[in-house]
Short mmCIF file of C-alpha atoms in Angstrom, two decimals:
data_model
loop_
_atom_site.label_atom_id
_atom_site.label_comp_id
_atom_site.label_asym_id
_atom_site.label_seq_id
_atom_site.Cartn_x
_atom_site.Cartn_y
_atom_site.Cartn_z
CA UNK C 56 181.02 35.53 120.35
CA UNK C 57 178.80 32.94 121.95
CA UNK C 58 175.01 33.18 121.87
CA UNK C 59 174.79 31.22 125.15
CA UNK C 60 174.39 34.37 127.23
CA UNK C 61 171.42 36.70 127.21
CA UNK C 62 172.11 40.15 125.89
CA UNK C 63 172.40 42.97 128.38
CA UNK C 64 169.27 45.00 128.86
CA UNK C 65 169.29 48.65 127.87
CA UNK C 66 168.59 49.65 131.46
CA UNK C 67 171.60 47.63 132.68
CA UNK C 68 173.83 49.18 130.05
CA UNK C 69 172.50 52.67 130.86
CA UNK C 70 173.21 52.14 134.56
CA UNK C 71 176.70 50.85 133.75
CA UNK C 72 177.50 53.81 131.49
CA UNK C 73 176.03 56.50 133.73
CA UNK C 74 176.89 55.43 137.29
CA UNK C 75 180.01 57.29 138.37
CA UNK C 76 181.62 57.01 134.91
CA UNK C 77 184.65 58.96 136.10
CA UNK C 78 185.67 55.85 138.10
CA UNK C 79 185.03 53.29 135.35
CA UNK C 80 188.65 52.87 134.24
CA UNK C 81 189.97 52.72 137.80
CA UNK C 82 187.36 50.12 138.76
CA UNK C 83 188.11 47.98 135.68
CA UNK C 84 191.84 48.14 136.46
CA UNK C 85 191.33 47.09 140.08
CA UNK C 86 189.11 44.18 139.02
CA UNK C 87 191.52 43.02 136.33
CA UNK C 88 194.48 43.30 138.69
CA UNK C 89 192.73 41.27 141.38
CA UNK C 90 191.52 38.58 138.98
CA UNK C 91 194.63 38.48 136.82
CA UNK C 92 192.57 38.90 133.65
CA UNK C 93 189.91 41.15 132.13
CA UNK C 94 186.53 39.53 132.84
CA UNK C 95 183.52 39.43 130.57
CA UNK C 96 181.63 42.69 131.09
CA UNK C 97 178.38 40.85 131.76
CA UNK C 98 180.10 38.96 134.58
CA UNK C 99 181.59 42.05 136.20
CA UNK C 100 179.16 44.88 135.44
CA UNK C 101 177.14 44.83 138.68
CA UNK C 102 180.23 44.45 140.86
CA UNK C 103 182.05 47.16 138.96
CA UNK C 104 179.25 49.64 139.63
CA UNK C 105 179.53 48.90 143.36
CA UNK C 106 183.31 49.24 143.25
CA UNK C 107 182.97 52.65 141.59
CA UNK C 108 180.99 53.83 144.61
CA UNK C 109 183.70 52.57 146.94
CA UNK C 110 186.39 54.26 144.86
CA UNK C 111 184.49 57.53 145.13
CA UNK C 112 184.28 57.14 148.92
CA UNK C 113 188.01 56.35 149.02
CA UNK C 114 188.87 59.49 147.05
CA UNK C 115 186.70 61.57 149.39
CA UNK C 116 188.59 60.16 152.37
CA UNK C 117 185.52 58.29 153.62
CA UNK C 118 186.89 54.79 153.07
CA UNK C 119 190.37 53.58 154.08
CA UNK C 120 192.52 52.00 151.37
CA UNK C 121 192.51 48.66 153.21
CA UNK C 122 188.71 48.54 153.15
CA UNK C 123 188.63 49.39 149.45
CA UNK C 124 191.13 46.61 148.75
CA UNK C 125 189.10 44.12 150.83
CA UNK C 126 185.91 45.13 149.02
CA UNK C 127 187.54 44.71 145.61
CA UNK C 128 188.86 41.29 146.67
CA UNK C 129 185.37 40.20 147.76
CA UNK C 130 183.79 41.50 144.56
CA UNK C 131 186.45 39.68 142.52
CA UNK C 132 185.47 36.42 144.25
CA UNK C 133 181.85 37.09 143.34
CA UNK C 134 182.85 37.79 139.71
CA UNK C 135 184.77 34.51 139.63
CA UNK C 136 181.66 32.68 140.82
CA UNK C 137 179.58 34.35 138.10
CA UNK C 138 182.16 33.40 135.49
CA UNK C 139 182.24 29.78 136.64
CA UNK C 140 178.44 29.62 136.53
CA UNK C 141 177.60 31.58 133.41
CA UNK C 142 180.73 32.15 131.30
CA UNK C 143 182.49 28.81 130.85
CA UNK C 144 184.67 30.24 128.09
CA UNK C 145 186.50 32.22 130.81
CA UNK C 146 186.38 29.55 133.52
CA UNK C 147 189.92 28.40 132.75
CA UNK C 148 191.16 31.87 133.75
CA UNK C 149 189.71 31.68 137.26
CA UNK C 150 192.28 30.86 139.93
CA UNK C 151 191.89 27.38 141.32
CA UNK C 152 190.87 27.40 144.97
#
């Protein structure tokens, strides 16, 4: 594991673990499916938390499937940008534009 990246703060990890944890696996699957690979957690953590909220709204019938899919696609683009900027060891996995 590279020491190039700062460690996650405890507050970030706490937020990740405790924000809508029931949607964690579904969010990770949607992100991985959209990207085509499992991203570094530090690259995807913030976006994943937001996606969990959208998944919850989808399950409550408050968000159409198409909007959830569009949101995940946009978050995946953001994750790709983070990877390209901060996680060069995964940059080769990012789809070429």
